[in-house]
Short mmCIF file of C-alpha atoms in Angstrom, two decimals:
data_model
loop_
_atom_site.label_atom_id
_atom_site.label_comp_id
_atom_site.label_asym_id
_atom_site.label_seq_id
_atom_site.Cartn_x
_atom_site.Cartn_y
_atom_site.Cartn_z
CA MET A 1 38.84 -13.43 10.54
CA ARG A 2 37.90 -13.83 6.89
CA ARG A 3 35.49 -16.60 7.80
CA ALA A 4 33.73 -14.38 10.40
CA LEU A 5 33.47 -11.50 7.91
CA LEU A 6 32.12 -13.83 5.22
CA THR A 7 29.55 -15.22 7.69
CA LEU A 8 28.38 -11.69 8.62
CA LEU A 9 28.15 -10.68 4.95
CA LEU A 10 26.17 -13.82 4.10
CA ALA A 11 23.78 -13.18 7.02
CA ALA A 12 23.20 -9.59 5.83
CA VAL A 13 22.44 -10.77 2.29
CA LEU A 14 20.04 -13.47 3.49
CA THR A 15 18.12 -11.05 5.73
CA GLY A 16 17.47 -8.61 2.90
CA CYS A 17 20.20 -6.17 3.98
CA SER A 18 17.78 -4.45 6.32
CA LEU A 19 20.78 -3.59 8.47
CA LEU A 20 21.98 -1.27 5.70
CA GLY A 21 18.95 1.05 5.90
CA GLN A 22 16.76 -0.55 3.26
CA ASP A 23 13.03 -0.99 3.76
CA PRO A 24 11.84 -4.46 4.71
CA PRO A 25 10.70 -6.55 1.74
CA CYS A 26 7.04 -6.29 0.70
CA THR A 27 4.64 -9.20 0.66
CA ALA A 28 2.83 -10.04 -2.57
CA ALA A 29 -0.83 -9.86 -1.48
CA ASP A 30 -3.16 -8.53 -4.15
CA ALA A 31 -6.21 -6.38 -3.42
CA ASP A 32 -8.79 -4.30 -5.26
CA SER A 33 -10.56 -1.06 -4.47
CA GLN A 34 -14.14 -2.08 -3.72
CA VAL A 35 -17.31 -1.88 -1.67
CA SER A 36 -18.93 -5.16 -0.56
CA ALA A 37 -22.23 -6.41 0.81
CA VAL A 38 -22.49 -9.59 2.91
CA TRP A 39 -25.71 -11.47 3.73
CA ARG A 40 -26.98 -14.79 5.13
CA PRO A 41 -28.75 -16.75 2.34
CA ALA A 42 -30.76 -18.66 4.97
CA ASP A 43 -32.59 -15.42 5.78
CA LEU A 44 -33.88 -15.22 2.20
CA GLY A 45 -35.60 -18.62 1.99
CA GLY A 46 -34.48 -21.41 -0.33
CA ARG A 47 -31.63 -21.66 -2.78
CA ASP A 48 -31.32 -18.60 -5.04
CA ALA A 49 -34.59 -17.21 -3.64
CA ALA A 50 -33.57 -13.62 -4.31
CA ARG A 51 -31.53 -11.45 -6.67
CA ILE A 52 -29.14 -9.07 -4.97
CA ARG A 53 -28.02 -5.95 -6.85
CA LEU A 54 -25.34 -3.67 -5.41
CA CYS A 55 -24.55 -0.35 -7.08
CA VAL A 56 -21.64 1.85 -6.03
CA ASP A 57 -20.95 5.20 -7.66
CA GLY A 58 -22.85 4.20 -10.82
CA THR A 59 -21.29 0.73 -11.23
CA CYS A 60 -23.52 -2.28 -10.43
CA GLU A 61 -23.06 -6.00 -9.82
CA GLU A 62 -25.83 -8.58 -9.41
CA ARG A 63 -26.09 -12.22 -8.32
CA THR A 64 -28.55 -14.67 -6.82
CA SER A 65 -28.74 -15.12 -3.07
CA GLY A 66 -27.07 -18.52 -2.94
CA SER A 67 -27.77 -21.51 -0.75
CA PRO A 68 -28.89 -21.65 2.89
CA ASP A 69 -26.20 -24.35 3.27
CA ASP A 70 -23.53 -21.64 2.92
CA PRO A 71 -23.48 -19.37 5.98
CA PHE A 72 -22.66 -16.14 4.13
CA ALA A 73 -22.65 -14.77 0.62
CA LEU A 74 -20.77 -11.77 -0.72
CA LEU A 75 -21.18 -9.32 -3.57
CA SER A 76 -18.51 -6.73 -4.35
CA VAL A 77 -18.36 -3.80 -6.73
CA GLN A 78 -14.83 -3.03 -7.86
CA LEU A 79 -13.82 0.60 -8.09
CA PRO A 80 -10.97 2.27 -9.97
CA ASP A 81 -7.79 2.28 -7.87
CA HIS A 82 -7.37 6.03 -8.45
CA ILE A 83 -10.76 6.84 -6.82
CA GLY A 84 -9.04 8.09 -3.67
CA ALA A 85 -10.50 8.98 -0.28
CA SER A 86 -14.03 9.91 -1.20
CA THR A 87 -17.62 9.27 -0.22
CA VAL A 88 -19.57 7.21 -2.77
CA PRO A 89 -23.29 6.48 -3.15
CA VAL A 90 -24.28 2.86 -2.41
CA ARG A 91 -27.61 1.32 -3.42
CA LEU A 92 -28.77 -2.19 -2.48
CA THR A 93 -31.79 -3.87 -4.05
CA VAL A 94 -33.02 -7.37 -3.12
CA THR A 95 -35.74 -8.79 -5.37
CA SER A 96 -37.70 -12.03 -4.92
CA ALA A 97 -36.77 -14.42 -7.72
CA LYS A 98 -40.23 -15.98 -7.55
CA SER A 99 -42.53 -12.94 -7.56
CA GLY A 100 -40.25 -10.14 -8.76
CA TYR A 101 -41.28 -8.13 -5.66
CA THR A 102 -38.63 -5.82 -4.23
CA VAL A 103 -37.88 -7.07 -0.72
CA VAL A 104 -35.18 -4.52 0.17
CA GLU A 105 -34.34 -1.25 -1.53
CA ASP A 106 -32.17 1.25 0.24
CA SER A 107 -29.24 3.56 -0.29
CA THR A 108 -26.53 5.18 1.76
CA ARG A 109 -23.14 6.79 1.32
CA ALA A 110 -19.89 4.99 2.13
CA ARG A 111 -16.60 6.68 2.94
CA LEU A 112 -13.62 5.00 1.28
CA THR A 113 -10.42 4.64 3.28
CA GLU A 114 -6.91 3.91 2.13
CA GLN A 115 -5.62 0.35 2.57
CA HIS A 116 -2.10 -1.06 2.15
CA PRO A 117 -2.34 -4.89 2.29
CA ASN A 118 1.43 -5.29 1.88
CA GLY A 119 2.50 -2.50 4.25
CA THR A 120 2.37 1.29 4.05
CA SER A 121 5.41 1.63 1.80
CA CYS A 122 4.36 -1.18 -0.57
CA LEU A 123 1.95 -1.45 -3.50
CA PRO A 124 -0.93 -1.77 -4.06
CA THR A 125 -2.84 1.10 -2.49
CA THR A 126 -6.56 0.35 -2.49
CA TRP A 127 -9.70 2.16 -1.35
CA THR A 128 -12.43 0.29 0.51
CA ALA A 129 -15.39 0.96 2.77
CA PRO A 130 -14.58 -0.96 5.95
CA SER A 131 -18.10 -0.61 7.29
CA VAL A 132 -21.06 0.28 5.11
CA PRO A 133 -23.97 1.46 7.30
CA THR A 134 -26.72 -1.14 7.69
CA LEU A 135 -29.40 -0.98 5.01
CA THR A 136 -32.96 -1.65 6.14
CA ARG A 137 -35.91 -3.55 4.65
CA ALA A 138 -38.32 -1.78 2.30
#
């Protein structure tokens, strides 16, 4: 009998004691509050043919377009984690590296939604825009 009780106790400990009413353990994924823009460098010509600038709620990030050999490129603007469920202004500017001419300049508003990458009862809580409306050419 002792052996059966010890086996049950060991099984409960190894499974995180979820049988005793505790929440399941959280994963350890990290995430940031942010808004991102994704593009295909091949659409912009050669390597680093354009400068992409993304501004969200007054904070801006900039990088070159990348290589047509890479199928997609990404630029993200991190936001404070306490920003909450809000609508933020987003501005995208694409400038030719060769001529300095503005190829794309547009703005929109993005609604941030709450995300829990490790589960609803686990940290962190982040705020992202799952789908920023398409920005058009200038």
